[in-house]
Short mmCIF file of C-alpha atoms in Angstrom, two decimals:
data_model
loop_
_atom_site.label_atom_id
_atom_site.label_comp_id
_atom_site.label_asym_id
_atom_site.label_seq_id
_atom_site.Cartn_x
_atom_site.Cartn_y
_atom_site.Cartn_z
CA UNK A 1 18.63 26.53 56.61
CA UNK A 2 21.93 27.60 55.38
CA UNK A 3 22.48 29.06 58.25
CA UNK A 4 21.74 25.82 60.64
CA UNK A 5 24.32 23.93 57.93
CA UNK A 6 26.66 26.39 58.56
CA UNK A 7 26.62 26.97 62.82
CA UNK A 8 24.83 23.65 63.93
CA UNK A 9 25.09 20.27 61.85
CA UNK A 10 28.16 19.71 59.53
CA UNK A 11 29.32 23.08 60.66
CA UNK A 12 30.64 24.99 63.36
CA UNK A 13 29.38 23.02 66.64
CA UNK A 14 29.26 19.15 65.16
CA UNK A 15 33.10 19.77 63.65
CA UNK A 16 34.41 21.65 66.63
CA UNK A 17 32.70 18.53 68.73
CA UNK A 18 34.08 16.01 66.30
CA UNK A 19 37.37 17.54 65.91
CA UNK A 20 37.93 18.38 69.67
CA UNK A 21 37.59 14.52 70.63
CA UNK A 22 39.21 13.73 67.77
CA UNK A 23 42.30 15.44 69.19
CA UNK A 24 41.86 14.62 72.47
CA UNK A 25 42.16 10.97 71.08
CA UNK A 26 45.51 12.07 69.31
CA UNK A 27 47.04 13.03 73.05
CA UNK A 28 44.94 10.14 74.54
CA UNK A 29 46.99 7.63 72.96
CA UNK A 30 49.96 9.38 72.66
CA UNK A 31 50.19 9.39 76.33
CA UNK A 32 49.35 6.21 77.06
CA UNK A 33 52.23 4.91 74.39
CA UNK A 34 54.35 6.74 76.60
CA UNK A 35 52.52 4.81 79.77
CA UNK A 36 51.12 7.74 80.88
CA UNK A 37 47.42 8.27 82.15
CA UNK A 38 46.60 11.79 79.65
CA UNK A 39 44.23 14.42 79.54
CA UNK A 40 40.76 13.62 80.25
CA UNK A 41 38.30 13.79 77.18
CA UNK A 42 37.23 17.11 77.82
CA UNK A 43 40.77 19.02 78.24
CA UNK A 44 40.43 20.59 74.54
CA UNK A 45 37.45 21.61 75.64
CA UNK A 46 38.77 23.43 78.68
CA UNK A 47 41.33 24.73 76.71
CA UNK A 48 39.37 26.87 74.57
CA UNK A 49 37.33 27.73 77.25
CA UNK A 50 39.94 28.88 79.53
CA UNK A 51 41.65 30.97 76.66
CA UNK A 52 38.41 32.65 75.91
CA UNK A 53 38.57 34.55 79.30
CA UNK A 54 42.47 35.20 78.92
CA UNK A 55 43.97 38.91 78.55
CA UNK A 56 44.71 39.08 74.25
CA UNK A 57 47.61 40.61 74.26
CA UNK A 58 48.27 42.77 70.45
CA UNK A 59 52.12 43.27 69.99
CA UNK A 60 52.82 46.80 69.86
CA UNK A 61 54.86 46.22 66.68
CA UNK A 62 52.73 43.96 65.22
CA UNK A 63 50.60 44.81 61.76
CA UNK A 64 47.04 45.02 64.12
CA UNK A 65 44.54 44.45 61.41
CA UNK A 66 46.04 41.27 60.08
CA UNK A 67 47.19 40.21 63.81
CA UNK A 68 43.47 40.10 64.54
CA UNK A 69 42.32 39.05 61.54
CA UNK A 70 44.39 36.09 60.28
CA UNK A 71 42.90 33.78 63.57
CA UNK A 72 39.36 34.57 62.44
CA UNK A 73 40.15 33.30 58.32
CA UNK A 74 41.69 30.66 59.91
CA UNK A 75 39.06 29.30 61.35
CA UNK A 76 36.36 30.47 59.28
CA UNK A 77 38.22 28.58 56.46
CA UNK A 78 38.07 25.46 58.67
CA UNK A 79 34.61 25.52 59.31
CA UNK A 80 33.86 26.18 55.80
CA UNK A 81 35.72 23.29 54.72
CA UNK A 82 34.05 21.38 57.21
CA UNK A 83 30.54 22.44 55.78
CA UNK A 84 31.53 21.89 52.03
CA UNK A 85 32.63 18.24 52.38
CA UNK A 86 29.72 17.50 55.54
CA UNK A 87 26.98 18.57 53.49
CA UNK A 88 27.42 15.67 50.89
CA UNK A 89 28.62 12.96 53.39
CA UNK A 90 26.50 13.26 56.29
CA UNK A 91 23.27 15.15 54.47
CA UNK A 92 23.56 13.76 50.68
CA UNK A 93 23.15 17.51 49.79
CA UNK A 94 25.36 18.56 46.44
CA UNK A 95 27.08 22.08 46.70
CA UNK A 96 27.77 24.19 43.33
CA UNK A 97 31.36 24.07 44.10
CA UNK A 98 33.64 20.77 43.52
CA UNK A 99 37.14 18.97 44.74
CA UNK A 100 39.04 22.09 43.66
CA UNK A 101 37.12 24.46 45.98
CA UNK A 102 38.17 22.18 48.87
CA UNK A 103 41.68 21.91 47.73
CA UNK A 104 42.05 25.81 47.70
CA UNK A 105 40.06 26.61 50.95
CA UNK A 106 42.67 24.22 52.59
CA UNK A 107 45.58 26.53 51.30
CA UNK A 108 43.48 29.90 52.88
CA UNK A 109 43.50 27.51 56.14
CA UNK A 110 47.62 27.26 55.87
CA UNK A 111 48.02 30.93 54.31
CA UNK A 112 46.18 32.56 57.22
CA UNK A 113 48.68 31.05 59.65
CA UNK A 114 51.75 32.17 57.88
CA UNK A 115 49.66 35.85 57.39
CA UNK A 116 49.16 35.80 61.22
CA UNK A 117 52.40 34.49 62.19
CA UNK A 118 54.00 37.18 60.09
CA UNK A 119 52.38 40.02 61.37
CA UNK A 120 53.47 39.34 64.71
CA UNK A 121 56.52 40.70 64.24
CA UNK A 122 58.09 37.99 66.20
CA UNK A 123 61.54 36.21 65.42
CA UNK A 124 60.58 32.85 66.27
CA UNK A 125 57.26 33.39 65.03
CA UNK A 126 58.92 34.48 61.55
CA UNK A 127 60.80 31.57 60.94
CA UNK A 128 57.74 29.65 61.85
CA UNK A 129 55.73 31.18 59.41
CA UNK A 130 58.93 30.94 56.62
CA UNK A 131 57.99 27.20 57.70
CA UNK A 132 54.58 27.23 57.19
CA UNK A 133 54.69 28.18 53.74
CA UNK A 134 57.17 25.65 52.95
CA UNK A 135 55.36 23.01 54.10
CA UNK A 136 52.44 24.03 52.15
CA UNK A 137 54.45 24.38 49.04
CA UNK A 138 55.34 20.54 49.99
CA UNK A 139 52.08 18.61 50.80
CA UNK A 140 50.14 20.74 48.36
CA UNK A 141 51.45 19.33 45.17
CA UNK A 142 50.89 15.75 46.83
CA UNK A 143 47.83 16.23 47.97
CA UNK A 144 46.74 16.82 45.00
CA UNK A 145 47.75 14.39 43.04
CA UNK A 146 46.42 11.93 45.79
CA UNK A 147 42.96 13.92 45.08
CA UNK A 148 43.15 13.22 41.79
CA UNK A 149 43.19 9.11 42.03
CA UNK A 150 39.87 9.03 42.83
CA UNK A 151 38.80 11.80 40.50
CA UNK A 152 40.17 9.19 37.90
CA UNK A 153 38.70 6.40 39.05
CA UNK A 154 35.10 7.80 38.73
CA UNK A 155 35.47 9.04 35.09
CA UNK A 156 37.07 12.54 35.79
CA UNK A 157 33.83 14.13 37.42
CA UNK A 158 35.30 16.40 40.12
CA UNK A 159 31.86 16.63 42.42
CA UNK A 160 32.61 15.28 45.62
CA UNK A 161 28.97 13.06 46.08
CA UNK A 162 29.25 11.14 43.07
CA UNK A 163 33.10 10.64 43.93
CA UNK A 164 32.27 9.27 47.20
CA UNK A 165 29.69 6.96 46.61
CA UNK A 166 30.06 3.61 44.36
CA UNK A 167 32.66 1.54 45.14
CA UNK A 168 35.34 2.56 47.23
CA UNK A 169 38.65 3.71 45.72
CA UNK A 170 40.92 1.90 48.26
CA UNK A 171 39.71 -1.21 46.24
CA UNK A 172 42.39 -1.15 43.81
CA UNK A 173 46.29 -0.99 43.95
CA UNK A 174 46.36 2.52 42.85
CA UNK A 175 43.65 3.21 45.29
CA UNK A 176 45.84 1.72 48.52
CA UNK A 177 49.40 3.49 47.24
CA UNK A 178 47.21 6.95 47.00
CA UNK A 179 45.85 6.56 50.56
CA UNK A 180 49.03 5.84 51.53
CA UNK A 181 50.68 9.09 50.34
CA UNK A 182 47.31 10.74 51.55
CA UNK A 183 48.06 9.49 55.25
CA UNK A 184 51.54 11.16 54.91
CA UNK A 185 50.32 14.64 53.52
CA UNK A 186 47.14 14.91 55.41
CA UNK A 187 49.85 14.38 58.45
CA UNK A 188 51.37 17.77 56.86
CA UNK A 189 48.51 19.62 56.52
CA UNK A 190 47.70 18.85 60.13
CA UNK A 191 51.03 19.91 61.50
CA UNK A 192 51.65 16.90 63.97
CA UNK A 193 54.94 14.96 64.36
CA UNK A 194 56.95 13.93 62.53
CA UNK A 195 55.66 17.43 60.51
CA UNK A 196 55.27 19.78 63.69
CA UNK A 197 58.07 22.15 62.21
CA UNK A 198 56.05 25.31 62.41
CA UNK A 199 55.01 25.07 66.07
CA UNK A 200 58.05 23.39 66.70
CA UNK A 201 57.30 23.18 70.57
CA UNK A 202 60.81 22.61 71.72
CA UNK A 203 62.48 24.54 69.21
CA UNK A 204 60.58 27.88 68.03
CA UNK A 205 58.68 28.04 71.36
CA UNK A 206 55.46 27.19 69.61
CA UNK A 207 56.53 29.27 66.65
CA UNK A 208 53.88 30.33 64.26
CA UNK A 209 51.30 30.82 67.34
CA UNK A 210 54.13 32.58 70.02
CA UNK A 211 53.17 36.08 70.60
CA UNK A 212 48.87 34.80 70.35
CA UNK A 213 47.38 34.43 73.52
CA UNK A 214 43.83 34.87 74.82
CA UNK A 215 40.55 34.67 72.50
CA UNK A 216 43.00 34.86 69.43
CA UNK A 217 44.70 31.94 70.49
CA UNK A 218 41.56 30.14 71.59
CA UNK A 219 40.79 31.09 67.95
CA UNK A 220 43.65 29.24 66.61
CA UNK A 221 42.90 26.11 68.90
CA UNK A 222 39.22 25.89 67.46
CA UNK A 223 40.94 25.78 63.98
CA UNK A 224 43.55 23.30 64.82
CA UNK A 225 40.74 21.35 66.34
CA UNK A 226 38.38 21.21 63.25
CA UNK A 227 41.07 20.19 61.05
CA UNK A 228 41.71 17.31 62.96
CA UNK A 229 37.78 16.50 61.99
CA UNK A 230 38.09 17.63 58.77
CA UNK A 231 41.48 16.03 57.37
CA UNK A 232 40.67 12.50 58.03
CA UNK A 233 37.08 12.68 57.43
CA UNK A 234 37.70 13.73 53.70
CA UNK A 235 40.70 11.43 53.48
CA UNK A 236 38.56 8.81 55.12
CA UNK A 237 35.41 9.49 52.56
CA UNK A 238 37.31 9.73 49.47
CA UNK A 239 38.96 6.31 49.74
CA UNK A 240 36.27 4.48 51.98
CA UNK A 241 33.79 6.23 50.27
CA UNK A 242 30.17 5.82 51.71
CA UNK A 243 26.74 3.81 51.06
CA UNK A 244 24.96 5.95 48.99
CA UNK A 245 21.90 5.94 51.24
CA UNK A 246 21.43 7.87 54.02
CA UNK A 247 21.08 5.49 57.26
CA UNK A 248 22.65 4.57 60.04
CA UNK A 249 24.64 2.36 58.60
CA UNK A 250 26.41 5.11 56.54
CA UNK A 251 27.38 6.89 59.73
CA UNK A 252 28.83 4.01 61.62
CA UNK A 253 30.85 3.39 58.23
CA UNK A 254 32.02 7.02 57.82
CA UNK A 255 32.80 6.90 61.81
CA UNK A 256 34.86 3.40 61.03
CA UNK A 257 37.18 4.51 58.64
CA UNK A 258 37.26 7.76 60.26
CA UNK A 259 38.54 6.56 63.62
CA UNK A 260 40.98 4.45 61.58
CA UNK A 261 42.41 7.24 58.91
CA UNK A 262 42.68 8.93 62.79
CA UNK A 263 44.64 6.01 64.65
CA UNK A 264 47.11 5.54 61.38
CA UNK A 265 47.75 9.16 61.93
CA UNK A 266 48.17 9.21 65.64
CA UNK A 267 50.74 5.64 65.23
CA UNK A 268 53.04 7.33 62.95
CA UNK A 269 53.34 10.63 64.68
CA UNK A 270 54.16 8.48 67.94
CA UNK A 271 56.81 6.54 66.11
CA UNK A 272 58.85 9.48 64.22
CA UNK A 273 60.77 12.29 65.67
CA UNK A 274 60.24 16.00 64.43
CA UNK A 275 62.24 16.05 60.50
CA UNK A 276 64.02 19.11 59.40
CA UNK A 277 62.73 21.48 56.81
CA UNK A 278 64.58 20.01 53.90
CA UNK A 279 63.92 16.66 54.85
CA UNK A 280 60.38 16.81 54.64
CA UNK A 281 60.76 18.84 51.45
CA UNK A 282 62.61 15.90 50.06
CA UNK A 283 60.68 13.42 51.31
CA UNK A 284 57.26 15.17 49.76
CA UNK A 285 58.97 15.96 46.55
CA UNK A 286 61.46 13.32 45.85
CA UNK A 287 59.29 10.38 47.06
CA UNK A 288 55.87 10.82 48.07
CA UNK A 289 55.62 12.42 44.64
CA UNK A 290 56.59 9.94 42.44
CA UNK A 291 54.66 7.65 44.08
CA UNK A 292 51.61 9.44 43.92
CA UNK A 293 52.70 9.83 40.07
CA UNK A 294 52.24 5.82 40.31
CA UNK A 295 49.73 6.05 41.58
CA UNK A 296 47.58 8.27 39.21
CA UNK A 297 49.22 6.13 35.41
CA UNK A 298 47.81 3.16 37.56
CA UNK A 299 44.49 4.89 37.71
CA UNK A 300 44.45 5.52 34.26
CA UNK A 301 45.17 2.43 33.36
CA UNK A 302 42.06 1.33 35.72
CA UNK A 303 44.11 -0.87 37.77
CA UNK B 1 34.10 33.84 88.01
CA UNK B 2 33.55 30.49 90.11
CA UNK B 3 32.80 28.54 87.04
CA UNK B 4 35.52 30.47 85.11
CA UNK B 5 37.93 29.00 87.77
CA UNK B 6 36.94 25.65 88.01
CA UNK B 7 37.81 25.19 84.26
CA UNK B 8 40.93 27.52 84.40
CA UNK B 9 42.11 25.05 87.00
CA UNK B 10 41.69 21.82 84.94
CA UNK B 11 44.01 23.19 82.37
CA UNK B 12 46.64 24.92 83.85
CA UNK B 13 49.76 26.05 81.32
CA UNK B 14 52.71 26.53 83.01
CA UNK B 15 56.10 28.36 81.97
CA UNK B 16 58.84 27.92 83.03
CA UNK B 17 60.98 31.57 84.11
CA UNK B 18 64.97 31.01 85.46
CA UNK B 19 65.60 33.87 87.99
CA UNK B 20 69.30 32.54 88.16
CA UNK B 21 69.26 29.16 89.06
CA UNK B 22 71.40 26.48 89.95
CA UNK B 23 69.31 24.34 87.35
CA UNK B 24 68.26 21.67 90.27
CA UNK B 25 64.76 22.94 90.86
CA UNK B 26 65.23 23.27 86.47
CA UNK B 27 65.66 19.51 86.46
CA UNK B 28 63.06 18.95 89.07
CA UNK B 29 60.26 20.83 87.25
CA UNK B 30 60.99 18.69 84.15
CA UNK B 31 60.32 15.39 86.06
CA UNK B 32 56.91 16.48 86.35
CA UNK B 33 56.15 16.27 83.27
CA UNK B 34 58.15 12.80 82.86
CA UNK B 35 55.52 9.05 82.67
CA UNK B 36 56.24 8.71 86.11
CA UNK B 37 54.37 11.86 87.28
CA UNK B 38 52.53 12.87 84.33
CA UNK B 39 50.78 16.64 84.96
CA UNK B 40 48.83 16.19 81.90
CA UNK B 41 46.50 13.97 83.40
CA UNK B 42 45.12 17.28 85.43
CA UNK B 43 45.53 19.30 82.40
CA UNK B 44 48.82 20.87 83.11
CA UNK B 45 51.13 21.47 80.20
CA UNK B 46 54.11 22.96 79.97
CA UNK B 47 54.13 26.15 77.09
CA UNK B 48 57.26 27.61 75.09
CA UNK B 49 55.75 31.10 75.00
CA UNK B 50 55.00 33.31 78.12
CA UNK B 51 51.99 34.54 76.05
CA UNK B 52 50.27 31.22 76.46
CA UNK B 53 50.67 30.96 80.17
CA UNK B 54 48.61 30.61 82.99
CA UNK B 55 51.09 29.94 85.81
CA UNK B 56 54.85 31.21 86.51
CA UNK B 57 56.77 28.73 87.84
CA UNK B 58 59.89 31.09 89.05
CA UNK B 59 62.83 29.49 90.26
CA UNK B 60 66.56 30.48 91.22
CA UNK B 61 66.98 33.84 93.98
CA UNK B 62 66.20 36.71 91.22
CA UNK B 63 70.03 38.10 90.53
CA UNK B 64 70.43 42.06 90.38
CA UNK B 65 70.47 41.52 86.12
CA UNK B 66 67.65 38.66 85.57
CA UNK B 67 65.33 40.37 87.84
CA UNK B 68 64.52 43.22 85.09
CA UNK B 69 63.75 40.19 83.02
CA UNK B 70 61.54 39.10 85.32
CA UNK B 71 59.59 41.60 85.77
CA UNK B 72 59.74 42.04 81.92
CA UNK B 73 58.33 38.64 81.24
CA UNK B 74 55.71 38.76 84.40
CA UNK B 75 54.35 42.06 82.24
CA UNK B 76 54.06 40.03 79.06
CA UNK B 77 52.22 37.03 80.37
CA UNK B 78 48.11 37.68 79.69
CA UNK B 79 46.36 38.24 83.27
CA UNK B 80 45.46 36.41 84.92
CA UNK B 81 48.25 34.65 85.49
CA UNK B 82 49.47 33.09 89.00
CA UNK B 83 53.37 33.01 89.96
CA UNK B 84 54.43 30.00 91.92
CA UNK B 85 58.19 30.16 93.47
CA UNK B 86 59.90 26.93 93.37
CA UNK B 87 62.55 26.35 96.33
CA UNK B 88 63.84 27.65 98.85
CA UNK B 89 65.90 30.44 96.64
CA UNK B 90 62.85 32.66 95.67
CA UNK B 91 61.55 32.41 98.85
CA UNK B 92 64.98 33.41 101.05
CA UNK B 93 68.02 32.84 98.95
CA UNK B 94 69.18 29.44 100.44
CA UNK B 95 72.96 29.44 100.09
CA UNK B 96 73.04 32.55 98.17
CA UNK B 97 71.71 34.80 100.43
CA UNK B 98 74.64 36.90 100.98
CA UNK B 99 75.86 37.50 97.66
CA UNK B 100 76.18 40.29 95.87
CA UNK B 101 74.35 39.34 92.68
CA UNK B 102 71.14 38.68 95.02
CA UNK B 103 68.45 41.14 94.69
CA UNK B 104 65.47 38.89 96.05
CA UNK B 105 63.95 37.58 97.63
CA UNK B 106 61.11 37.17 94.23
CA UNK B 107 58.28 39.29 96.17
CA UNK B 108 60.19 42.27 95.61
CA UNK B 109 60.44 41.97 92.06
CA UNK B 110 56.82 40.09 91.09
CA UNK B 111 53.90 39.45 93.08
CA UNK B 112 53.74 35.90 94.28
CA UNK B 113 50.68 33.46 94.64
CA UNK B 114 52.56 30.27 96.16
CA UNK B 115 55.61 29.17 97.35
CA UNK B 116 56.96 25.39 97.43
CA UNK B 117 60.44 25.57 99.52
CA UNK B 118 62.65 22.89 99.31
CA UNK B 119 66.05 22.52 97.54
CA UNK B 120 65.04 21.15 95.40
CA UNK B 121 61.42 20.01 96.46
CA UNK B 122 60.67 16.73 95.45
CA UNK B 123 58.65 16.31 92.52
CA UNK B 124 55.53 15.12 94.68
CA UNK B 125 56.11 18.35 96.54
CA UNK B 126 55.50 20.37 93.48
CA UNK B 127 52.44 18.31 92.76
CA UNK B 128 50.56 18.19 96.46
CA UNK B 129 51.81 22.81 95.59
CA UNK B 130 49.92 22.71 92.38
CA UNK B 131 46.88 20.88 93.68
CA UNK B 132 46.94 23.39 96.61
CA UNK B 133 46.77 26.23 94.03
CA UNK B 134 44.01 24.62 92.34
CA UNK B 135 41.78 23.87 95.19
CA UNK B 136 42.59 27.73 95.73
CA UNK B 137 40.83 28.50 92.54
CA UNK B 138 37.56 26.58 92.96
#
């Protein structure tokens, strides 16, 4: 059973589905703000598929092991995340583990890009990864503290079912400045503009993935493409939270506020140019901090 | 590899490689990608990194120094990987055919899939090339 959890239903297959369309969306509407057609819903899809039957090329100079290995933790650190917060919101099935197992698994996600980028051995691909870990060490402490709000809220119990359930934490003002800050961090953690510095298209030549190509890269893809499943959804469940019964009803709500934590994203990244490093680490710590700060006294209070 | 085709042709990544240039076919190339002609609608994108390629789109007459480059790049890209020669340069040197930095024409350097002459070819050129080079695939 843990193994159909794992490959089939909130795992592997239904987040890679999910997270596919979910970013096919993101380009979707993205071209058609520029008035452009865009992909078709499959092209992600393709994508993968294509790189899958690509030469995968190893840098000569490059540290092998942890060339090959970083794209696999990658995405195994995705799809674990995806299985840790699917199991309580689409199965009602409590893991051992709490918010704080979640919050590290989604460093291992950023960590195994800047281990992967590094041992490339590639210029570009260093200062990507030098980027990488500085935007980590910027969303990370945000993130947190946006976590935290509804931790608060729900009497300090960290375990992710009883947080989601009850009434939703958006319903209060330090609810709605805490999503707010979420939106901007979980727009970090998914590296899309205006946070895109490590790939940095333009700039580092797709950076932190440069010298990847073939199944590694395809590898890299499939984990880009389950965070964009897996960043909203637990945005989107910790705020919106969820009926408490398992129905239909609880779907079409958790696919609601889904598609809208999704569209907020996809609006803002359409509206802001690429910042620089110390821009966004002034923005995260300077701002976005003290508001989450707010925030979490307002929670405290219980307002 | 029929199937593997069909897919590899609805999402085509394209780099772009200068064999010296005289940056019109440069210009060209980046209408494509411009609302008005949109590739991505077929799946085409256009890649930083050589290693994410699936197509070569060569322009300029390979000079005698850029054509080790060339060659050097066309070695890095992961098979398969198609070269297509934009204008008339790669194909037979156009105005620079006599000069002494000219070591093309680009079949002597890389092996070539397609060629799209014109200088520059008009973005709808490139397009009716690329669809050519896809219906080649299937």
């Amino acid at each position: 059973m843990i193994l159909f959890y794992t490959l089939i239903f909130p795992g592997a297959l239904f987040a890679l589905t999910i997270g596919m369309v979910g970013w096919w969306l993101e380009r979707k509407v993205s071209a058609l703000v520029q008035h452009r057609v865009g992909p078709p819903w499959y092209q992600n899809f393709a994508d993968v598929f294509k790189l899958m039957g690509k030469e995968s090329i190893v840098p000569e100079k490059s540290t092998r092991w942890l060339y090959v290995v970083s794209p696999l933790a990658g995405v195994t650190a995705a799809i674990v995340l995806a299985v840790l917060i699917g199991m309580p919101v689409f199965l009602n099935i409590n893991f051992a583990g709490d918010v704080i197992v979640i919050i590290y698994t989604m460093a291992l996600g950023s960590t195994a890009i800047f281990l992967g980028a590094a041992a490339s051995s590639n210029v570009y691909a260093g200062i990507g990864a030098g980027r990488e870990l500085k935007m980590l060490l910027a969303d990370e402490l945000v993130f947190v503290m946006v976590v935290l709000v509804p931790v608060i809220q729900r009497g300090f119990t960290l375990n992710l079912k009883e947080i989601i359930t009850g009434t939703p934490a958006v319903f209060s003002i330090s609810g709605v400045i805490a999503y707010v800050v979420g939106l901007l961090a979980i727009q970090a953690k998914l590296a899309i503009q205006p946070f895109d510095i490590a790939e940095a298209e333009t700039e580092l030549a797709g950076g932190v993935e440069i010298e990847y190509s073939g199944v590694l890269l395809a590898l890299w893809k499939m984990a880009k493409g389950v965070h964009f499943f897996v960043f909203p959804m637990l945005l989107a469940v910790l705020f919106f939270g969820i009926p408490s019964r398992l129905s239909l009803a609880r779907y079409a709500w958790f696919l609601l506020f889904y598609v809208v934590t999704l569209a907020v994203l996809i609006v803002i990244k359409n509206v802001n140019p690429r910042t620089t490093i110390q821009g966004v680490l002034r923005f995260f710590w300077k701002r976005l901090s003290i508001l989450a700060f707010v925030a979490i006294v307002l929670a405290i209070l219980g307002v | 590899m029929g199937a593997y085709n069909r897919i590899l042709g609805k999402s085509l990544w394209v780099f772009h490689v200068s064999a010296s240039p005289c940056n019109n076919c440069d210009i060209e190339i980046l209408d494509l990608l411009t609302p008005r002609y949109d590739l991505e609608r077929f799946g085409i994108k256009l890649v930083g990194s050589v290693r994410h390629a699936d197509v070569l789109l060569v322009t300029g007459i390979g000079g005698c120094k850029i054509s080790e480059r060339v060659k050097h790049v066309y070695e890095q890209a992961p098979k398969p990987v198609f070269v297509v020669a934009i204008g008339t340069c790669p194909a037979a040197g156009a105005t620079f055919k006599n000069s002494y930095t000219n070591c093309g024409p680009l079949e002597k350097i890389i092996p070539v899939d397609m060629y799209i002459p014109g200088c520059p070819p008009k973005p709808e050129t490139m397009i009716a090339g690329v669809a050519e080079l896809l219906g080649r695939l299937v």
